[in-house]
Coordinates of N, CA and C in Angstrom, one line a residue:
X16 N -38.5 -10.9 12.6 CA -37.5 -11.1 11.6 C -36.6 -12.3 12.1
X17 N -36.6 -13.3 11.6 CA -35.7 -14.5 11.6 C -34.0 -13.8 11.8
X18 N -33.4 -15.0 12.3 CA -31.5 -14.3 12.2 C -31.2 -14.8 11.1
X19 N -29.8 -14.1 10.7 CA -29.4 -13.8 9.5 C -28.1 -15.5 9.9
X20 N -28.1 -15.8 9.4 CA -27.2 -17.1 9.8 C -25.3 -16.1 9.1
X21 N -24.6 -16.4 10.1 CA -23.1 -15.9 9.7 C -22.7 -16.0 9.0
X22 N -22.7 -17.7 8.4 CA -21.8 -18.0 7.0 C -22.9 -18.3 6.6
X23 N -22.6 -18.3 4.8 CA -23.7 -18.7 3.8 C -23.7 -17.4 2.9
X24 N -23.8 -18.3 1.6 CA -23.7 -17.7 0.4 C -24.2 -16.0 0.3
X25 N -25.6 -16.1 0.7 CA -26.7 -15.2 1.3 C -26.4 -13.8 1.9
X26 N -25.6 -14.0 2.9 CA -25.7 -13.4 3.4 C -25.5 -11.7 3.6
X27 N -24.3 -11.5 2.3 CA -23.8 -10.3 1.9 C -25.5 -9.5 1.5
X28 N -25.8 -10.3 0.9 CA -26.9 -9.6 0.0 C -28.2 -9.4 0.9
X29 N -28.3 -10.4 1.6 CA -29.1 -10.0 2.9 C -28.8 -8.8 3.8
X30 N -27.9 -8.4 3.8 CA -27.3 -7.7 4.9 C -27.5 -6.1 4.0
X31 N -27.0 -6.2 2.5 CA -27.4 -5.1 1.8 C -29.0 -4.8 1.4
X32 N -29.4 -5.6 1.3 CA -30.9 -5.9 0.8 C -31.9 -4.9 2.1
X33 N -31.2 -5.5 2.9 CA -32.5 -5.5 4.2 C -31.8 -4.1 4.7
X34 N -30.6 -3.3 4.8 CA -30.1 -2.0 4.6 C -30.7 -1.6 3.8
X35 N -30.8 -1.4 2.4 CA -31.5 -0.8 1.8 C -33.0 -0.4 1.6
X36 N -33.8 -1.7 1.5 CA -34.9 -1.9 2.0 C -35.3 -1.2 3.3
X37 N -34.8 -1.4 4.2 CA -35.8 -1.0 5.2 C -35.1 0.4 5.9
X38 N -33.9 1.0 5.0 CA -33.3 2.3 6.0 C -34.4 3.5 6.0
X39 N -35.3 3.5 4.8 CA -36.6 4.3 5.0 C -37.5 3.9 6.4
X40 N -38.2 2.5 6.6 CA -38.9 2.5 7.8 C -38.0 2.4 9.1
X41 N -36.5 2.4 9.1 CA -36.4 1.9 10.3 C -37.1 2.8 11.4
X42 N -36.4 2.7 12.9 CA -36.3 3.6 13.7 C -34.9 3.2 14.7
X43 N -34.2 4.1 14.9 CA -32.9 4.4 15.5 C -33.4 3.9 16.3
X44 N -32.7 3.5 17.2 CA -32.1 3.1 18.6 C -32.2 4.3 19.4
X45 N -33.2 4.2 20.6 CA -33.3 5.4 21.1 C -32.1 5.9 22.3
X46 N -31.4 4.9 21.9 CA -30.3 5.7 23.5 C -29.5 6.3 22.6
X47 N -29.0 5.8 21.0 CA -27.9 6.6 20.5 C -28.5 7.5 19.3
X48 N -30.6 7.8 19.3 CA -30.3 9.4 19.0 C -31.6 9.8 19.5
X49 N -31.1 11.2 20.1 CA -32.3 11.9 20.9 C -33.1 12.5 19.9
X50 N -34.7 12.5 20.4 CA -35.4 13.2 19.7 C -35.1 12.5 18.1
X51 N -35.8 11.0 18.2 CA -36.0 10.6 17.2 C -35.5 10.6 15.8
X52 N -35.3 11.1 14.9 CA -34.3 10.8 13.7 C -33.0 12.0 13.5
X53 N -32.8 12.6 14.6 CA -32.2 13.8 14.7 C -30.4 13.3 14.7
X54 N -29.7 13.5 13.9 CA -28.3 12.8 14.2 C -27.6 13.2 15.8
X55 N -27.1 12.2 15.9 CA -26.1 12.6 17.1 C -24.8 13.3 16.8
X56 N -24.6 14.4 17.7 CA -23.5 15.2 17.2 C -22.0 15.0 18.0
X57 N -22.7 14.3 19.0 CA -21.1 13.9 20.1 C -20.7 13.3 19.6
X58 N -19.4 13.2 19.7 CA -18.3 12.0 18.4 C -18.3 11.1 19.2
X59 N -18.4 9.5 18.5 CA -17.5 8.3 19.2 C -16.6 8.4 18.4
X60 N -15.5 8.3 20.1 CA -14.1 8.7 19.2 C -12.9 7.5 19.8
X61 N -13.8 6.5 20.8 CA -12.7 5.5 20.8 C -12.4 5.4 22.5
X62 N -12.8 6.8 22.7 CA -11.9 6.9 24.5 C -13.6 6.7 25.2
X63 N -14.5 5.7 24.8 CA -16.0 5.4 25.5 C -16.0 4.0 26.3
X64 N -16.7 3.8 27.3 CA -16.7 2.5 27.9 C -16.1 1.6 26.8
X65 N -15.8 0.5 27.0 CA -16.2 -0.9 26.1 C -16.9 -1.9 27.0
X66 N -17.4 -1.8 27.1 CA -17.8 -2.7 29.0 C -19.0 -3.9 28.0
X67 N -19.7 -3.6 27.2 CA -20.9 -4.2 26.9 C -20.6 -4.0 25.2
X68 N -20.0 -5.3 24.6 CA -19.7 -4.9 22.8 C -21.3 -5.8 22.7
X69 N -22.4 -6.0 23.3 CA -23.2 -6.2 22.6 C -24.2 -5.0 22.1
X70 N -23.7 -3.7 22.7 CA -24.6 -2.3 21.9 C -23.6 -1.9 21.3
X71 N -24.7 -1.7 20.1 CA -24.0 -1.2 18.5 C -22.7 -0.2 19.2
X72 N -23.3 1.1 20.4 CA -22.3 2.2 20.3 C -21.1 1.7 20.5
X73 N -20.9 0.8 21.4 CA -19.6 -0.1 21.9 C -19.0 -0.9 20.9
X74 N -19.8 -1.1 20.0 CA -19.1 -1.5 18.9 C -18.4 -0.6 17.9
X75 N -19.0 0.4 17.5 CA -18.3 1.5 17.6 C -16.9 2.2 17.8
X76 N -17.4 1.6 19.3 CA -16.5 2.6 19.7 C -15.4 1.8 20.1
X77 N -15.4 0.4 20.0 CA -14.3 -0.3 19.9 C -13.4 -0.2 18.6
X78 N -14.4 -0.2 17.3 CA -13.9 0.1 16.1 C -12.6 1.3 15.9
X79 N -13.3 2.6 16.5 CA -12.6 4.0 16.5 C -11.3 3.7 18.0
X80 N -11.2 3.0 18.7 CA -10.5 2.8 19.5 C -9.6 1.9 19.1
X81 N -9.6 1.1 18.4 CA -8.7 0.2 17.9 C -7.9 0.8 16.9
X82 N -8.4 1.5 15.6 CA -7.8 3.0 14.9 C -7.2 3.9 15.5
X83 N -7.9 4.8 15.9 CA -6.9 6.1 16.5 C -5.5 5.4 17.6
X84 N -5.5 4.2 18.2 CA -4.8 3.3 18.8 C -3.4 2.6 17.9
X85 N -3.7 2.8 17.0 CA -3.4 1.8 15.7 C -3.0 0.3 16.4
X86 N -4.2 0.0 17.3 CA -4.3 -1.4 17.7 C -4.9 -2.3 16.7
X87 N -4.1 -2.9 15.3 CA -4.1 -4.2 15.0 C -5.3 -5.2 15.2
X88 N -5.1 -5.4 16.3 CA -5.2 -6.9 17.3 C -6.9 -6.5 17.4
X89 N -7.3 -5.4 17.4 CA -8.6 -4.8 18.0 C -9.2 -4.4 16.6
X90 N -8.7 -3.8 15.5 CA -9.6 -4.0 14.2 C -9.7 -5.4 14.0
X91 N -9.1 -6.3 14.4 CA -9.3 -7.8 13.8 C -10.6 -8.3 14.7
X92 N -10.9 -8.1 15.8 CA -11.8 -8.5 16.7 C -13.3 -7.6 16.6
X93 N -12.9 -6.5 15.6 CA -14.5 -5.9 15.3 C -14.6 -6.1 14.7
X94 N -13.8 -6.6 13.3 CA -14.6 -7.3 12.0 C -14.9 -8.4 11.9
X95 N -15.9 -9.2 11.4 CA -16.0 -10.4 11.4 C -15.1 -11.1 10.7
X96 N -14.7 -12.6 10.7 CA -14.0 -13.3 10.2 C -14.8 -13.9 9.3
X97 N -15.0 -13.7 8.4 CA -15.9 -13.8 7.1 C -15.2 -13.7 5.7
X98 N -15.4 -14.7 4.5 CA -15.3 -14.0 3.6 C -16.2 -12.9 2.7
X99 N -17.4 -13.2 3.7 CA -18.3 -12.1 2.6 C -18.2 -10.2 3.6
X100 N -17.0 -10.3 4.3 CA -16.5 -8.8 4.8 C -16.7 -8.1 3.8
X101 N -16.6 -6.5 3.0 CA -16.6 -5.8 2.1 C -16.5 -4.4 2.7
X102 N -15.0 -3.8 2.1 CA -14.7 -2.6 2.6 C -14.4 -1.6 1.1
X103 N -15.4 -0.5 0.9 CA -14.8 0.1 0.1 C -15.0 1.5 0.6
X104 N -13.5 2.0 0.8 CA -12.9 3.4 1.1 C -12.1 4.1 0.2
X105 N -11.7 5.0 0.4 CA -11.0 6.0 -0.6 C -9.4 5.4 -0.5
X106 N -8.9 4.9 0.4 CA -7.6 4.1 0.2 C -7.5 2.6 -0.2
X107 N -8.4 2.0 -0.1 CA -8.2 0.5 -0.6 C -9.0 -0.2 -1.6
X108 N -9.8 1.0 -2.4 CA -11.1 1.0 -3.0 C -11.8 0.1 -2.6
X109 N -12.0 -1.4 -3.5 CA -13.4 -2.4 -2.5 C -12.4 -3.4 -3.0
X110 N -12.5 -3.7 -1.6 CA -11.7 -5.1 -1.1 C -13.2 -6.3 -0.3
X111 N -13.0 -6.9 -0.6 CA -13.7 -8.4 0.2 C -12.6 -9.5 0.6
X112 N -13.2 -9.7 1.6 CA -12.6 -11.1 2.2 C -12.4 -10.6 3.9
X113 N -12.4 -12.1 4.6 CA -11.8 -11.7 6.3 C -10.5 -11.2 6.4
X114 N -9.4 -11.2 5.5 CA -8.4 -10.7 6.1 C -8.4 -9.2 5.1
X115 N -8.9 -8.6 4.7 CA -8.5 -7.3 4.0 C -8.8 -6.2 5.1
X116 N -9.6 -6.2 6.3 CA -9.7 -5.5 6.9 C -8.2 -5.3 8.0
X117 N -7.8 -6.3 7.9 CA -6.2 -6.2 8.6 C -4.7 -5.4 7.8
X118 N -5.0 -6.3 6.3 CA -4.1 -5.8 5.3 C -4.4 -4.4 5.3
X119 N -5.6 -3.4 4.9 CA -5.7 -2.1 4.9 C -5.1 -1.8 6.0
X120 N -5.8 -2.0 6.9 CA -5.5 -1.2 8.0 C -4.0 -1.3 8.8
X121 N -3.6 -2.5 8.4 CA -2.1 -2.4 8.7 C -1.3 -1.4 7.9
X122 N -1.4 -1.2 6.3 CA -0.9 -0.2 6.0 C -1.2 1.2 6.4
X123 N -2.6 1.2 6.9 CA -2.5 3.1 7.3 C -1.7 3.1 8.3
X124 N -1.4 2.3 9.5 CA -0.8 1.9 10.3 C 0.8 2.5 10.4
X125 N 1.1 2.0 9.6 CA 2.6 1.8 9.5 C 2.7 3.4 8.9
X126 N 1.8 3.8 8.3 CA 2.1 4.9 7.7 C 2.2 6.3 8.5
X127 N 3.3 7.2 8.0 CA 3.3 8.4 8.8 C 2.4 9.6 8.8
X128 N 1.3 9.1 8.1 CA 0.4 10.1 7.5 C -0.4 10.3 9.0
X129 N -0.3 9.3 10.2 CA -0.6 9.3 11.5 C -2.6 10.0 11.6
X130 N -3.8 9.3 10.7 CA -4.4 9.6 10.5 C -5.5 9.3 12.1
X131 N -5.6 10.4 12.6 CA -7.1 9.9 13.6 C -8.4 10.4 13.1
X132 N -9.8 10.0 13.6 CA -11.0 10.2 13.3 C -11.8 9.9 14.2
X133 N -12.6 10.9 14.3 CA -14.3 10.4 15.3 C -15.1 10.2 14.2
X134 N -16.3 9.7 14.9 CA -17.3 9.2 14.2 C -18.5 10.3 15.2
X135 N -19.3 11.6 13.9 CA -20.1 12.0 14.3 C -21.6 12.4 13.3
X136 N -22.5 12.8 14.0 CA -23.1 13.7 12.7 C -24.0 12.2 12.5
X137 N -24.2 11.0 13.1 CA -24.7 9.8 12.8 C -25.7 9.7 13.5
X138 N -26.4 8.5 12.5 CA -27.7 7.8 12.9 C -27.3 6.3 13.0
X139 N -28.0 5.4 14.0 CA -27.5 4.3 14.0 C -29.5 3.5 14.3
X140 N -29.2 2.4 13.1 CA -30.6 1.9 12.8 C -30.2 0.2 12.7
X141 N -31.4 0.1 13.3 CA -31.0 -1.8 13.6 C -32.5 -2.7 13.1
X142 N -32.1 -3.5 12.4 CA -33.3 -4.7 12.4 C -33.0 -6.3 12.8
X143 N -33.6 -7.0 13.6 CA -33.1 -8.2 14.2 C -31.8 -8.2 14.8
X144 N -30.6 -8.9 13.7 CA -29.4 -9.2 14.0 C -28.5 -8.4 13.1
X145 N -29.2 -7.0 12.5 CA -28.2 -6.2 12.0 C -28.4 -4.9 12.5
X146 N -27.5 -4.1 13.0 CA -27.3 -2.7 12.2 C -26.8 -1.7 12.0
X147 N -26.8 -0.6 11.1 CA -25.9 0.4 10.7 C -26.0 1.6 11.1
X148 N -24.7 2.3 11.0 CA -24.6 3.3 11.1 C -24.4 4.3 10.2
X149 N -24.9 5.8 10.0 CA -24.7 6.5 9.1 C -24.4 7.5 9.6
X150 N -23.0 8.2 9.1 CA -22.6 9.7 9.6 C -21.5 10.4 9.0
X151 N -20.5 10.9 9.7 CA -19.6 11.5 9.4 C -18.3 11.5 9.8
X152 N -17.1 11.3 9.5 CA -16.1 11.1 10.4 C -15.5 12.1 9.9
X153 N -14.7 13.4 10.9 CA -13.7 13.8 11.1 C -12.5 13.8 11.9
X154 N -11.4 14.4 11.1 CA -10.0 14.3 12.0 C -9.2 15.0 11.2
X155 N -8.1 14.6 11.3 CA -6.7 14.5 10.8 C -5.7 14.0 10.3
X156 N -4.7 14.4 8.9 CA -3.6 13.4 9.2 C -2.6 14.7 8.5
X157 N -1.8 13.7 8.7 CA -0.2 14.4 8.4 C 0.7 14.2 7.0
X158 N 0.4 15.4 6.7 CA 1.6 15.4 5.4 C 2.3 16.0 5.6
X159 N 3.7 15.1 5.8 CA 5.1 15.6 6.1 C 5.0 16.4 7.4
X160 N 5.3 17.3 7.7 CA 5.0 18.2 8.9 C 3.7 19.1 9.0
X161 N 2.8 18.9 7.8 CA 1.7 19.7 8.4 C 0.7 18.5 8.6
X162 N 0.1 19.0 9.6 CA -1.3 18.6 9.5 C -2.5 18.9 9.0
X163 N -3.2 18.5 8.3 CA -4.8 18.5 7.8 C -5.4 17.6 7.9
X164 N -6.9 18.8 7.5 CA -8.2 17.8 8.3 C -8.5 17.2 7.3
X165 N -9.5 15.8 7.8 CA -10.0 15.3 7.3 C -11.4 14.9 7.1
X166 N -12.4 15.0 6.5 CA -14.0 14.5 6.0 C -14.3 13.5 5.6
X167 N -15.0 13.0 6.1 CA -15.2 11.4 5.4 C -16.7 11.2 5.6
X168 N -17.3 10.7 4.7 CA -19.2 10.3 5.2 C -18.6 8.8 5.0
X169 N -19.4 8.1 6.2 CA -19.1 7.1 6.5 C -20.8 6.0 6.4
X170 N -20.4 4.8 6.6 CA -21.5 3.7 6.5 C -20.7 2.8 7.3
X171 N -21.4 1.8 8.4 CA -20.4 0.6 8.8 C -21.8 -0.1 9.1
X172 N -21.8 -1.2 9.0 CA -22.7 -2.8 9.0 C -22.2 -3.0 9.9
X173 N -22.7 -3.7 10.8 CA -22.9 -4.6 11.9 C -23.5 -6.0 11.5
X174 N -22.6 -7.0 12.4 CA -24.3 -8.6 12.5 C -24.0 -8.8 13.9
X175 N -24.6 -9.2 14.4 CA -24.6 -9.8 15.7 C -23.7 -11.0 15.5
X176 N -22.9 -11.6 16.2 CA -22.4 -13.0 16.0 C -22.2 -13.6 17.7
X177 N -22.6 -14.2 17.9 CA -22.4 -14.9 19.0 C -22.6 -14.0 20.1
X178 N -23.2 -13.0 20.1 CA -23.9 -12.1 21.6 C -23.0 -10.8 21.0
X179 N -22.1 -10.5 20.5 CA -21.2 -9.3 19.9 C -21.5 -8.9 18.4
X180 N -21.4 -7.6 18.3 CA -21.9 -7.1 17.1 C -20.0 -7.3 16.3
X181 N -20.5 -7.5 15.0 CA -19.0 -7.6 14.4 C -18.8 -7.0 12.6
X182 N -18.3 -6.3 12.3 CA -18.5 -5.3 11.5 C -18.4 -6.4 10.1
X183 N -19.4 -6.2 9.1 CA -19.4 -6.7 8.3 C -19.0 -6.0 6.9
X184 N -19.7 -4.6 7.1 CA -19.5 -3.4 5.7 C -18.8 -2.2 6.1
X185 N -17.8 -1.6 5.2 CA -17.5 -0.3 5.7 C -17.5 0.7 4.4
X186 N -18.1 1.9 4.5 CA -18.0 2.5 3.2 C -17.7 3.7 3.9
X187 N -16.6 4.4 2.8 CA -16.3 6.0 3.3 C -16.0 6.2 2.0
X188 N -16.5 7.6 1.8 CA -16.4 8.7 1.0 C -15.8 9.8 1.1
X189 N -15.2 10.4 0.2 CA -14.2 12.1 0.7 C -15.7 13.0 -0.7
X190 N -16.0 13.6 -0.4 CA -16.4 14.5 -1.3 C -15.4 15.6 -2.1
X191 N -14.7 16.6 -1.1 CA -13.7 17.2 -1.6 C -12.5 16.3 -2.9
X192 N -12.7 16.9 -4.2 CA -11.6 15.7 -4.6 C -10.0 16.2 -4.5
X193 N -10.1 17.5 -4.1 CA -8.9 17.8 -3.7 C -8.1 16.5 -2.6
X194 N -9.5 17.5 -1.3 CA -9.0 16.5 0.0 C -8.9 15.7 -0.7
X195 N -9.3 14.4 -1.2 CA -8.9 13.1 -1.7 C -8.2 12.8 -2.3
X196 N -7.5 13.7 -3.1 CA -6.3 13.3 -3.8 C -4.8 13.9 -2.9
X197 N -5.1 14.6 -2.1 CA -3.8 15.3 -1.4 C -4.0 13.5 -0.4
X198 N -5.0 13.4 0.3 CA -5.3 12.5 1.7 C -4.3 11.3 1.0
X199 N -4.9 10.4 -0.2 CA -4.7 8.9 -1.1 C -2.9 9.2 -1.3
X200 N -2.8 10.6 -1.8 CA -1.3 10.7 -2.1 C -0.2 10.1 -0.9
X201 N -0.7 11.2 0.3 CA 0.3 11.0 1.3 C 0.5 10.1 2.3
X202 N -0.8 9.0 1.9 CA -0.6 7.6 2.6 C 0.1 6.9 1.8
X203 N -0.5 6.9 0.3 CA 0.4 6.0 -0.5 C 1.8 6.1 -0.4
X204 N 2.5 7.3 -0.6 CA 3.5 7.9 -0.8 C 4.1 7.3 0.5
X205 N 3.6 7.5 2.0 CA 4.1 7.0 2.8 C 4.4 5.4 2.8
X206 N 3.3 4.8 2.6 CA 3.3 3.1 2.2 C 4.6 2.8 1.3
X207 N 4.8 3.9 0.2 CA 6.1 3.3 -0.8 C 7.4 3.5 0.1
X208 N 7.0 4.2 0.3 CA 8.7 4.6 1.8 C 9.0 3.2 2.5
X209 N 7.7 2.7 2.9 CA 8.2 1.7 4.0 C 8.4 0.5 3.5
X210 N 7.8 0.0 2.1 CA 8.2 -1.5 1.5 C 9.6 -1.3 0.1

């Protein structure tokens, strides 16, 4: 497989295309799942090496370390600087462009809904200069003084860019529509507080 060139019109769709396409033949990455297509149940949760962000897990796990951190500075350095980035989650529905992954994530940030998450329950599948992850993230956040948990099934894209993997797609889903309407409420709600 040829590389996926960084910029260019192409490339969103290449990145979806060849995800879609080939998540039937892939095969995982044998260090991050044992016993062949079987999900991994240990969470990356952020507190893992970062020594080597050229393996997917490290990318990862920079991602969830920069989050549960609410380090800023470190979601800007796992996503790529791209306009064909594409995030759609249950708080910012689908946003594109290089800076929406900051804008979102500045607001959960600031917000007191104080949300953390691992990343488990995943499979992680690569071709050439891409690949993804599929799993589950759980955690918590805060409404007002209680805390509740959180579910999310997740998706995140990878491309390789210059020897570092750099997050190109993120999709999360709440199935509960409760959880998602109590979760959306008490970030928002928080976000109106603060502007």
């Amino acid at each position: 497989m040829s590389a996926i060139p960084y910029k260019g019109t192409l490339l969103t769709p290449a990145i979806f295309g060849l995800a879609a396409n080939l998540a039937l033949f892939s095969t995982p990455l044998s260090a991050a799942v044992s016993g062949g297509q079987k999900p991994v149940q240990d969470p990356i949760t952020g507190d893992e090496d970062l020594g080597d962000l050229s393996q997917p897990q490290q990318a990862l796990a920079q991602f969830y370390r920069g989050f549960n951190t609410r380090d800023l500075k470190m979601i800007d350095e796992n996503f790529a600087r791209s306009d064909e980035v594409a995030i759609d989650n249950p708080l910012g529905g689908i946003r594109r462009g290089a800076d929406q992954p900051h804008v979102m994530y500045e607001g959960v940030f600031k917000s007191p809904a104080d949300v953390h998450v691992v990343f488990w329950d995943y499979t992680i599948h690569r071709a050439g200069d891409v690949f993804w992850a599929v799993g589950r993230e759980r955690g918590t956040y805060r409404e007002g003084d209680v805390v509740k948990d959180l579910n999310i099934r997740t998706t995140r894209i990878y491309q390789l860019v210059d020897g570092r993997w750099r997050q190109m797609h993120h999709h999360g889903s709440i199935e509960d529509s409760k959880l998602l309407g109590d979760y959306q409420s008490a970030i928002r709600s928080a976000a109106a507080k603060i502007h």
